[in-house]
Coordinates of C-alpha atoms in Angstrom, one line a residue:
Chain A
M166 CA 101.0 111.3 147.5
P167 CA 98.9 108.8 149.5
L168 CA 98.6 105.4 147.9
E169 CA 95.1 104.0 147.8
K170 CA 94.5 100.3 148.4
A171 CA 92.5 100.2 145.2
Q172 CA 95.6 101.2 143.2
V173 CA 97.6 98.4 144.8
E174 CA 94.8 95.9 144.0
H175 CA 94.8 97.1 140.4
I176 CA 98.5 96.6 140.1
A177 CA 98.2 93.2 141.7
H178 CA 95.6 92.3 139.2
L179 CA 97.7 93.4 136.3
A180 CA 100.5 91.1 137.6
R181 CA 97.9 88.3 138.2
L182 CA 98.6 88.2 141.9
K183 CA 95.9 87.4 144.5
L184 CA 96.5 89.2 147.7
S185 CA 95.1 88.4 151.1
P186 CA 93.7 91.5 153.1
D187 CA 96.8 91.3 155.3
E188 CA 99.1 91.3 152.3
L189 CA 97.2 94.2 150.7
E190 CA 97.6 96.2 153.9
K191 CA 101.3 95.4 154.1
L192 CA 102.1 96.1 150.4
T193 CA 100.2 99.3 150.4
L194 CA 102.5 100.6 153.2
E195 CA 105.6 99.3 151.6
M196 CA 104.8 100.6 148.1
A197 CA 104.0 104.0 149.6
V198 CA 107.6 104.1 151.0
I199 CA 109.0 103.3 147.5
I200 CA 106.9 106.0 145.9
D201 CA 108.1 108.5 148.6
Y202 CA 111.7 107.6 147.7
F203 CA 111.0 108.3 144.0
E204 CA 109.4 111.6 145.0
Q205 CA 112.7 112.5 146.6
L206 CA 114.5 111.7 143.3
Q207 CA 112.0 113.9 141.5
M208 CA 113.5 116.9 143.4
V209 CA 116.9 116.4 141.8
D210 CA 117.6 119.2 139.2
T211 CA 117.8 117.4 135.8
D212 CA 117.7 120.5 133.6
G213 CA 120.0 120.0 130.7
V214 CA 120.3 116.3 131.2
E215 CA 119.2 114.2 128.2
P216 CA 116.7 111.5 129.0
R217 CA 118.1 108.0 128.5
D218 CA 116.4 104.8 127.5
Q219 CA 119.5 102.7 128.1
F220 CA 122.2 102.4 130.6
I221 CA 124.8 101.2 128.3
T222 CA 126.2 103.2 125.4
A223 CA 126.3 100.4 122.8
E224 CA 124.0 100.7 119.9
N225 CA 123.0 98.6 116.8
V226 CA 123.7 95.1 117.9
F227 CA 122.4 93.0 115.0
R228 CA 122.3 89.4 113.8
D229 CA 122.2 88.4 110.1
D230 CA 119.0 86.9 108.8
T231 CA 120.2 83.3 109.0
V232 CA 118.3 80.3 110.2
R233 CA 119.7 78.2 113.1
P234 CA 118.4 74.9 114.3
S235 CA 115.4 75.1 116.7
L236 CA 114.7 72.9 119.7
K237 CA 113.1 69.6 119.0
Q238 CA 109.4 69.5 119.6
G239 CA 109.9 67.3 122.7
Q240 CA 112.5 69.6 124.1
A241 CA 110.2 72.7 123.6
L242 CA 107.3 71.0 125.4
G243 CA 109.6 69.3 128.0
N244 CA 108.9 71.7 130.8
A245 CA 105.2 72.2 130.1
P246 CA 102.9 71.2 132.9
E247 CA 100.5 69.9 130.3
S248 CA 100.8 69.0 126.7
D249 CA 99.8 66.4 124.1
G250 CA 103.2 66.0 122.6
K251 CA 102.5 68.6 120.0
F252 CA 100.7 71.6 121.7
F253 CA 101.0 73.2 125.0
H254 CA 97.7 72.8 126.9
V255 CA 96.6 75.7 129.1
P256 CA 93.3 76.4 130.9
K257 CA 90.8 77.4 128.2
V258 CA 90.8 81.1 127.3
I259 CA 87.6 81.4 125.2
G260 CA 84.8 78.9 124.4
Chain B
M279 CA 76.2 110.7 102.0
A280 CA 72.6 109.7 101.9
V281 CA 73.3 106.2 103.1
Y282 CA 74.5 107.5 106.4
K283 CA 71.4 109.6 107.4
G284 CA 73.1 112.9 107.9
F285 CA 76.2 111.3 109.5
E286 CA 79.7 110.8 108.2
P287 CA 82.1 108.1 109.4
V288 CA 85.7 108.7 110.2
I289 CA 88.0 105.6 109.8
G290 CA 91.5 104.8 110.8
L291 CA 93.3 101.5 110.2
E292 CA 96.0 99.6 111.9
V293 CA 97.6 97.0 109.7
H294 CA 100.1 94.4 110.9
A295 CA 102.2 93.0 108.1
Q296 CA 104.4 90.0 108.7
L297 CA 107.9 90.6 107.2
F298 CA 109.1 87.6 105.2
T299 CA 112.6 87.3 106.6
E300 CA 114.1 83.8 106.7
S301 CA 114.5 83.8 110.5
K302 CA 112.6 85.4 113.4
M303 CA 113.1 88.9 114.7
F304 CA 115.2 88.2 117.8
C305 CA 116.4 84.6 117.3
G306 CA 117.6 82.2 114.5
C307 CA 114.4 80.1 114.4
K308 CA 112.9 79.7 111.0
S309 CA 110.0 82.0 110.3
E310 CA 107.6 79.8 108.5
Y311 CA 103.8 79.3 108.2
G312 CA 102.3 75.8 108.4
A313 CA 105.1 73.9 110.1
E314 CA 104.3 71.2 112.7
A315 CA 103.3 72.9 116.0
N316 CA 106.1 73.9 118.3
T317 CA 109.0 72.7 116.1
L318 CA 110.3 76.3 115.4
T319 CA 111.1 77.5 118.9
C320 CA 114.2 78.1 121.0
P321 CA 115.0 79.5 124.4
V322 CA 114.6 83.1 123.1
C323 CA 111.1 82.7 121.7
L324 CA 110.0 80.4 124.4
A325 CA 111.1 83.0 127.0
L326 CA 113.3 80.5 128.9
P327 CA 115.2 82.2 131.7
G328 CA 118.4 83.9 130.7
A329 CA 117.8 83.9 127.0
L330 CA 118.5 87.3 125.3
P331 CA 117.1 88.7 122.0
V332 CA 119.4 89.9 119.2
L333 CA 117.8 92.1 116.5
N334 CA 117.5 90.7 112.9
K335 CA 119.1 93.4 110.6
K336 CA 116.9 92.3 107.7
A337 CA 113.7 93.0 109.7
V338 CA 115.0 96.6 110.2
E339 CA 115.8 96.9 106.6
F340 CA 112.3 95.7 105.5
A341 CA 110.7 98.2 107.8
M342 CA 112.9 100.9 106.3
R343 CA 111.8 99.9 102.8
M344 CA 108.2 100.3 103.7
I345 CA 108.8 103.7 105.3
A346 CA 110.7 104.9 102.2
A347 CA 108.0 103.5 99.9
V348 CA 105.3 105.6 101.5
G349 CA 107.4 108.7 101.8
G350 CA 107.8 108.5 105.6
K351 CA 110.6 109.5 107.8
V352 CA 113.0 107.0 109.3
H353 CA 114.0 108.1 112.9
R354 CA 117.7 108.3 113.5
R355 CA 117.2 106.7 116.9
S356 CA 114.5 104.3 117.8
V357 CA 113.8 102.4 120.9
F358 CA 112.3 99.0 121.6
A359 CA 109.7 98.8 124.4
R360 CA 108.0 96.2 126.4
K361 CA 104.2 96.0 126.1
N362 CA 103.0 94.1 129.1
Y363 CA 100.0 91.8 129.1
F364 CA 99.2 88.2 130.0
Y365 CA 98.0 85.8 127.4
P366 CA 99.0 82.1 126.9
D367 CA 100.5 82.6 123.5
L368 CA 102.8 85.3 124.8
P369 CA 105.3 83.4 126.9
K370 CA 107.4 86.3 128.0
G371 CA 104.4 88.2 129.4
Y372 CA 105.3 91.1 127.2
Q373 CA 105.6 91.8 123.5
I374 CA 108.7 93.6 122.3
S375 CA 107.4 96.5 120.3
Q376 CA 108.1 100.2 119.9
F377 CA 106.2 102.9 121.7
D378 CA 107.2 106.6 121.9
K379 CA 110.2 106.2 119.6
P380 CA 109.1 104.1 116.6
I381 CA 111.4 103.5 113.6
G382 CA 109.2 105.5 111.2
E383 CA 106.8 108.4 111.1
G384 CA 104.5 110.0 108.6
G385 CA 104.2 109.2 104.9
A386 CA 100.9 108.5 103.0
I387 CA 99.1 106.0 101.0
E388 CA 97.5 107.1 97.8
Y389 CA 94.6 104.8 96.9
H390 CA 91.5 104.4 94.8
S391 CA 88.5 105.6 96.8
G392 CA 85.9 103.3 95.2
N393 CA 84.1 106.0 93.2
G394 CA 86.9 106.3 90.6
S395 CA 89.0 109.1 92.2
R396 CA 92.4 108.8 93.9
K397 CA 92.6 109.8 97.6
R398 CA 95.5 110.1 100.1
C399 CA 95.5 109.0 103.6
R400 CA 98.4 110.1 105.8
L401 CA 100.2 107.6 108.1
T402 CA 100.8 108.3 111.7
R403 CA 103.7 105.9 112.2
I404 CA 105.3 102.6 111.3
H405 CA 106.9 100.5 114.0
L406 CA 108.6 97.2 114.4
E407 CA 107.3 94.5 116.8
E408 CA 107.3 90.8 117.3
D409 CA 104.3 88.5 116.7
A410 CA 102.8 86.3 119.4
G411 CA 102.1 82.5 119.1
K412 CA 98.8 81.0 118.2
S413 CA 96.0 79.8 120.5
L414 CA 93.7 77.1 119.2
H415 CA 90.5 77.5 121.2
P416 CA 88.5 74.4 122.3
E417 CA 85.9 73.3 119.8
H418 CA 84.2 70.3 121.4
G419 CA 83.7 71.4 124.9
E420 CA 87.3 70.5 125.9
G421 CA 88.5 72.2 129.0
F422 CA 91.8 73.5 127.6
T423 CA 93.3 75.7 124.9
R424 CA 96.1 74.5 122.7
V425 CA 99.1 76.8 122.2
D426 CA 101.6 76.7 119.3
L427 CA 104.5 79.0 119.7
N428 CA 106.0 78.7 116.2
R429 CA 104.9 82.2 115.3
C430 CA 106.3 83.7 118.5
G431 CA 108.9 86.3 117.6
T432 CA 108.1 86.6 113.9
P433 CA 108.8 90.1 112.7
L434 CA 105.9 92.5 112.0
I435 CA 105.5 96.1 111.1
E436 CA 102.5 97.9 112.3
I437 CA 101.3 100.6 109.9
V438 CA 99.0 103.1 111.6
S439 CA 96.9 105.5 109.5
E440 CA 95.5 108.8 110.5
P441 CA 91.7 108.8 110.9
E442 CA 91.2 110.1 107.4
M443 CA 89.1 107.6 105.5
E444 CA 85.5 108.5 105.0
S445 CA 83.8 105.3 104.0
P446 CA 84.2 101.5 104.2
E447 CA 84.9 101.4 100.5
E448 CA 87.8 103.8 101.0
A449 CA 89.1 101.5 103.7
Y450 CA 89.0 98.7 101.2
G451 CA 90.8 100.8 98.6
Y452 CA 93.5 101.8 101.2
L453 CA 94.1 98.1 102.1
T454 CA 94.3 97.0 98.5
K455 CA 97.0 99.6 97.8
L456 CA 98.9 98.9 101.0
K457 CA 99.1 95.3 100.2
Q458 CA 100.2 96.0 96.6
I459 CA 103.0 98.2 97.9
L460 CA 104.1 95.6 100.5
Q461 CA 104.3 93.1 97.7
Y462 CA 106.1 95.4 95.3
I463 CA 108.8 96.1 97.7
E464 CA 109.0 92.4 98.7
V465 CA 108.7 92.7 102.4
C466 CA 105.4 90.8 103.0
S467 CA 103.5 88.2 101.1
G468 CA 100.2 90.1 101.8
D469 CA 98.4 86.8 102.3
M470 CA 95.5 87.5 104.7
E471 CA 94.3 83.9 104.9
K472 CA 97.7 82.9 106.4
G473 CA 97.5 85.9 108.7
H474 CA 100.5 87.6 107.0
L475 CA 98.4 90.7 106.9
R476 CA 96.0 91.6 109.6
C477 CA 93.9 94.7 110.0
D478 CA 92.1 96.4 113.0
A479 CA 89.8 99.3 112.3
N480 CA 88.9 102.4 114.4
V481 CA 85.7 104.1 113.5
S482 CA 83.5 106.9 114.8
V483 CA 80.7 108.9 113.3
R484 CA 79.8 112.6 113.4
P485 CA 77.0 114.8 112.0
V486 CA 77.9 115.9 108.5
G487 CA 79.8 119.2 108.7
S488 CA 80.9 118.8 112.2
E489 CA 84.6 119.1 112.9
K490 CA 84.6 117.3 116.2
L491 CA 85.3 113.6 116.2
G492 CA 82.8 111.3 117.8
T493 CA 83.7 108.5 120.3
R494 CA 85.4 105.7 118.4
T495 CA 85.2 102.0 118.7
E496 CA 87.8 99.4 117.6
L497 CA 86.9 96.5 115.3
K498 CA 89.0 93.3 115.4
N499 CA 88.9 89.8 114.0
M500 CA 88.3 90.5 110.3
N501 CA 90.1 88.0 108.0
S502 CA 89.7 89.6 104.6
F503 CA 89.6 93.1 103.1
K504 CA 85.9 92.6 102.2
G505 CA 85.4 91.5 105.9
V506 CA 86.9 94.9 107.0
E507 CA 84.5 96.7 104.7
R508 CA 81.5 94.7 105.9
A509 CA 82.4 95.1 109.6
L510 CA 82.8 98.9 109.1
K511 CA 79.4 99.1 107.4
F512 CA 77.8 97.2 110.2
E513 CA 79.4 99.3 113.0
I514 CA 78.7 102.6 111.3
V515 CA 75.0 101.8 111.1
R516 CA 75.0 100.6 114.7
Q517 CA 76.6 103.8 115.9
I518 CA 74.3 106.1 114.0
D519 CA 71.2 104.2 115.0
L520 CA 72.4 104.4 118.6
I521 CA 72.9 108.1 118.5
K522 CA 69.6 108.7 116.7
A523 CA 67.8 106.7 119.4
G524 CA 69.3 109.1 122.0
G525 CA 72.1 106.9 123.1
K526 CA 75.8 107.4 123.3
V527 CA 78.6 105.5 121.7
E528 CA 80.9 103.9 124.3
Q529 CA 84.6 103.4 123.6
M530 CA 85.1 99.7 123.3
T531 CA 86.5 96.8 121.2
L532 CA 84.2 94.7 119.1
L533 CA 84.9 91.4 117.4
W534 CA 83.6 90.8 113.9
D535 CA 81.8 87.5 113.4
E536 CA 82.0 86.7 109.7
K537 CA 79.5 83.9 109.9
K538 CA 76.8 85.9 111.7
Q539 CA 77.8 89.2 110.0
V540 CA 77.7 91.1 113.2
A541 CA 80.3 92.9 115.4
E542 CA 79.9 92.0 119.1
P543 CA 81.6 93.7 122.1
M544 CA 84.4 91.8 123.6
R545 CA 83.1 90.1 126.6
S546 CA 86.0 90.7 129.0
K547 CA 86.7 94.1 130.4
E548 CA 90.2 92.9 130.7
E549 CA 91.7 94.8 127.9
S550 CA 92.0 98.1 129.7
H551 CA 95.0 99.1 127.5
D552 CA 97.1 99.2 130.7
Y553 CA 100.2 98.0 129.0
R554 CA 102.8 99.7 131.1
Y555 CA 105.2 100.3 128.3
F556 CA 108.8 100.8 129.2
P557 CA 112.1 100.7 127.3
E558 CA 113.3 97.1 126.6
P559 CA 116.5 96.7 128.7
D560 CA 117.6 93.6 126.7
L561 CA 118.0 95.6 123.5
V562 CA 120.2 98.5 122.7
N563 CA 119.0 101.5 120.8
L564 CA 118.6 101.3 117.0
V565 CA 120.5 104.1 115.3
I566 CA 120.1 104.6 111.6
G567 CA 122.3 107.0 109.6
D568 CA 121.6 108.8 106.3
A569 CA 123.8 106.5 104.3
W570 CA 121.8 103.4 105.3
I571 CA 118.5 105.3 104.6
E572 CA 119.7 106.4 101.2
S573 CA 120.9 102.9 100.2
V574 CA 117.5 101.4 101.1
R575 CA 115.7 104.2 99.2
L576 CA 117.8 103.5 96.1
S577 CA 117.1 99.8 96.3
L578 CA 113.4 100.3 95.9
P579 CA 111.7 99.2 92.7
E580 CA 109.4 101.5 90.7
M581 CA 106.2 101.9 92.6
P582 CA 103.0 100.5 91.0
D583 CA 101.2 103.8 90.3
V584 CA 104.4 105.3 88.8
R585 CA 104.8 102.2 86.7
A586 CA 101.2 102.3 85.5
D587 CA 101.6 105.9 84.4
R588 CA 104.8 105.0 82.6
F589 CA 103.1 102.1 80.8
V590 CA 100.5 104.5 79.5
S591 CA 103.1 106.9 78.1
Q592 CA 105.8 104.5 77.0
Y593 CA 103.6 101.8 75.5
D594 CA 100.5 103.8 74.7
L595 CA 98.2 101.6 76.8
R596 CA 94.9 102.5 78.1
T597 CA 94.8 103.5 81.8
Y598 CA 92.8 100.4 82.6
D599 CA 95.1 98.0 80.9
A600 CA 98.2 99.6 82.5
A601 CA 96.6 99.2 85.9
V602 CA 95.9 95.5 85.2
L603 CA 99.4 94.8 84.0
T604 CA 101.0 96.6 86.9
D605 CA 98.8 95.0 89.5
S606 CA 101.6 92.8 90.6
R607 CA 105.3 93.4 90.1
A608 CA 105.8 90.0 88.5
L609 CA 103.1 90.6 85.9
A610 CA 104.5 94.0 85.0
D611 CA 108.0 92.5 84.7
Y612 CA 106.6 89.7 82.5
Y613 CA 105.0 92.2 80.2
E614 CA 108.1 94.3 79.9
Q615 CA 110.2 91.2 79.1
V616 CA 107.7 90.2 76.4
M617 CA 108.1 93.7 75.0
T618 CA 111.9 93.2 74.6
H619 CA 111.0 90.4 72.1
F620 CA 108.0 91.9 70.4
D621 CA 107.0 95.3 69.2
D622 CA 103.2 95.6 69.4
A623 CA 102.5 96.8 72.9
R624 CA 98.7 96.6 72.7
A625 CA 98.7 93.2 71.2
A626 CA 101.0 91.9 73.9
S627 CA 98.8 93.6 76.6
N628 CA 95.6 92.0 75.1
W629 CA 97.2 88.6 74.8
I630 CA 98.5 88.6 78.4
Q631 CA 95.1 89.8 79.8
T632 CA 92.8 87.6 77.8
E633 CA 94.9 84.4 77.2
L634 CA 97.6 84.2 79.8
L635 CA 95.7 85.5 82.9
A636 CA 92.7 83.2 81.9
L637 CA 94.9 80.1 81.7
L638 CA 96.6 80.9 85.0
K639 CA 93.2 81.3 86.6
D640 CA 91.7 78.2 85.1
N641 CA 94.7 76.2 86.2
K642 CA 95.0 77.9 89.6
Q643 CA 98.6 78.8 88.9
E644 CA 100.8 81.7 89.8
L645 CA 102.8 83.6 87.2
H646 CA 106.1 82.3 88.6
D647 CA 105.0 78.7 87.9
C648 CA 104.2 79.6 84.3
L649 CA 106.1 77.5 81.8
V650 CA 105.8 80.0 79.0
S651 CA 108.7 82.4 79.2
P652 CA 108.2 86.0 78.1
E653 CA 110.7 85.3 75.3
M654 CA 108.6 82.4 74.0
L655 CA 105.4 84.5 74.2
G656 CA 107.1 87.3 72.3
E657 CA 108.1 84.8 69.5
L658 CA 104.6 83.5 69.3
L659 CA 103.1 86.9 69.0
S660 CA 105.6 87.9 66.3
K661 CA 104.5 84.9 64.3
V662 CA 100.9 86.0 64.5
K663 CA 101.8 89.5 63.5
S664 CA 103.8 88.3 60.5
G665 CA 101.0 86.1 59.4
D666 CA 102.9 82.8 59.8
I667 CA 100.0 81.5 61.9
S668 CA 96.5 82.8 62.5
G669 CA 95.3 84.1 65.8
K670 CA 93.2 81.0 66.2
M671 CA 96.1 78.7 65.7
A672 CA 98.2 80.8 68.1
K673 CA 95.7 80.0 70.8
T674 CA 96.1 76.3 70.3
V675 CA 99.9 76.7 70.2
F676 CA 99.8 78.9 73.4
E677 CA 97.7 76.3 75.3
A678 CA 100.3 73.6 74.3
M679 CA 103.1 75.9 75.3
F680 CA 101.4 76.6 78.6
A681 CA 101.0 72.8 79.3
T682 CA 104.4 71.6 78.1
G683 CA 106.8 74.6 78.2
K684 CA 107.9 73.9 74.7
A685 CA 108.9 76.7 72.3
P686 CA 106.3 77.8 69.8
D687 CA 108.3 76.6 66.8
V688 CA 108.4 73.1 68.2
I689 CA 104.7 73.0 68.8
I690 CA 103.9 74.4 65.4
K691 CA 106.0 71.8 63.8
E692 CA 104.6 69.0 65.9
K693 CA 101.0 70.0 65.1
G694 CA 101.8 70.9 61.5
L695 CA 100.2 74.2 62.1
V696 CA 101.7 76.4 59.5
Q697 CA 99.4 79.0 58.0
V698 CA 99.2 78.8 54.2
S699 CA 99.3 82.3 52.8
D700 CA 100.9 81.3 49.5
E701 CA 98.4 82.0 46.7
S702 CA 99.8 79.4 44.3
S703 CA 99.0 76.6 46.8
L704 CA 95.6 78.0 47.7
I705 CA 94.3 78.6 44.2
P706 CA 93.9 75.0 43.2
I707 CA 92.0 74.2 46.4
I708 CA 89.7 77.2 45.9
E709 CA 89.0 76.2 42.3
K710 CA 88.2 72.7 43.4
V711 CA 85.7 74.0 46.0
I712 CA 84.0 76.3 43.5
A713 CA 83.7 73.4 41.0
A714 CA 82.2 71.1 43.6
Y715 CA 79.3 73.3 44.4
P716 CA 77.8 74.8 41.2
D717 CA 74.4 75.2 42.7
N718 CA 75.7 77.4 45.6
V719 CA 77.8 79.4 43.2
A720 CA 74.7 80.2 41.2
K721 CA 72.7 81.1 44.3
Y722 CA 75.6 83.3 45.5
R723 CA 75.9 85.1 42.2
G724 CA 72.1 85.4 42.2
G725 CA 72.3 87.6 45.4
K726 CA 72.6 85.2 48.4
A727 CA 75.7 87.0 49.7
K728 CA 75.6 85.0 53.0
L729 CA 76.8 81.9 51.1
F730 CA 80.3 83.5 50.9
G731 CA 80.9 82.1 54.4
F732 CA 80.1 78.6 53.2
F733 CA 82.9 78.7 50.6
V734 CA 85.4 80.0 53.1
G735 CA 84.4 77.2 55.5
Q736 CA 84.9 74.6 52.7
V737 CA 88.4 75.9 51.9
M738 CA 89.3 75.9 55.6
K739 CA 88.1 72.3 55.9
E740 CA 90.2 71.3 52.8
T741 CA 93.3 72.9 54.3
D742 CA 92.8 71.6 57.9
G743 CA 92.2 75.2 59.0
Q744 CA 95.7 76.3 57.9
A745 CA 94.8 78.6 55.1
N746 CA 95.3 82.3 55.9
P747 CA 91.7 83.6 56.1
Q748 CA 92.6 87.0 54.5
T749 CA 94.2 85.3 51.5
V750 CA 91.2 82.9 51.1
N751 CA 88.8 85.8 51.2
K752 CA 90.7 87.7 48.6
L753 CA 91.1 84.8 46.2
L754 CA 87.4 83.6 46.7
K755 CA 86.1 87.1 46.0
E756 CA 88.1 87.4 42.8
R757 CA 86.7 84.2 41.5
L758 CA 83.1 84.4 42.7
D759 CA 82.5 88.1 42.1
G760 CA 84.7 88.5 39.0

């Protein structure tokens, strides 16, 4: 299945990546190879094999509903590029 | 439906209900509304590298309660999935949700349709997911948005209905019932103002009689049940007008503006619903056996409609009164506790509806803050029934009980409010009143029957309102008419 540049652009947009024309060219070729590989996998006979959502067999790992201390406000905001000591500041979304 | 000019709407609702667990869904941070911004976070809900989620068992149990309460099916195996999108209040870049293997499926909500009849709307699914944080958008031309991540990771259930509602009023009825059930089974506060319950609506229209569904649009941003009803009315009219003018409804999301009372299309074309769900590798599968399902089912309280029906048969109440008394589980419990101390079901029902609910409303109080215990109210009502105090006195006593929490006996004693029914103590007073107004006695005997009230009034005055009115009437009649 040939991979269109437009598809790569769309995927880049979903991942919020800006690609230069050269990068787009290069990634289109590289991703085509990856997809080819998966197409080979598709040929494996999987009749009678149960689909799996998980690679480990453990199930039902729970915690009890008990409160544990949270980080201090200053710690929580410590790595933020911008904050006012109470809120994270991000480029405006609406308004 | 004449209002809709030959068209009928088809409505489906998606409700997010915040589960009131103590801690968040995947970490031990406290789940609490109104705390100072960014004081309830940890590496898990901040999405710091290397942090891993661990599922809160209580959240699972709450979801199971709701599924059981609506008669749905709990899936033996369910899988968490990542829903990927970018937004500043979603630090991981994905929401942990459930996709093709949700915890619950099916069931139905039976609700009042607005025209007096009961209707049923089937549910598609109920699934578990985590909430995002909160963005506070700039108000005064500031160049940034503030983000508070306290809410990140709060457990939610999303309850998705089939598109089976046929009017905005039905949507309102459905939501009211859904909220009542969530509150009865004690999994969600139902408080829409605090965002504990949020509702998105899907709506399409089709010519009456047509089987084929029209193109639907999605409405968001309603912050009350009435808001949902109004937004739906607006959008139904918009779609019909559009079709009648030869246009076509486009699939899109609209945001309801409560101030302007209009629904406007979301500006960005961003939300293309390209969420690229995939199984969450950080969480193992959730497997639920029959024993757990059964124990949850057995722990459910009597559901509101069942309880209302029982109130009608057991206490001989009118349907309307039973519905008022079972509106909340706390009120229904209160009523039944009063009835263990008192034997007149209708009198108790009347008193609770007219006196108790009015005082609670006037004082902006909730029932659980009420100082009058059911036992105390039962005692008070018994005293009215036995004639120890009059209904009017009882109101005074009740107000004092409500304000102070003291027992009725204490207040009656303090206020000296004992009803005098004893004839031997009333006769001298009555004779005194008759002797004091010879003119009026003559007029009364001459045919002015209205003056009877005057004499009753005088006796009540002489006794500070403590005379039993029935006894006074009887004694006065004997003397005036005899």
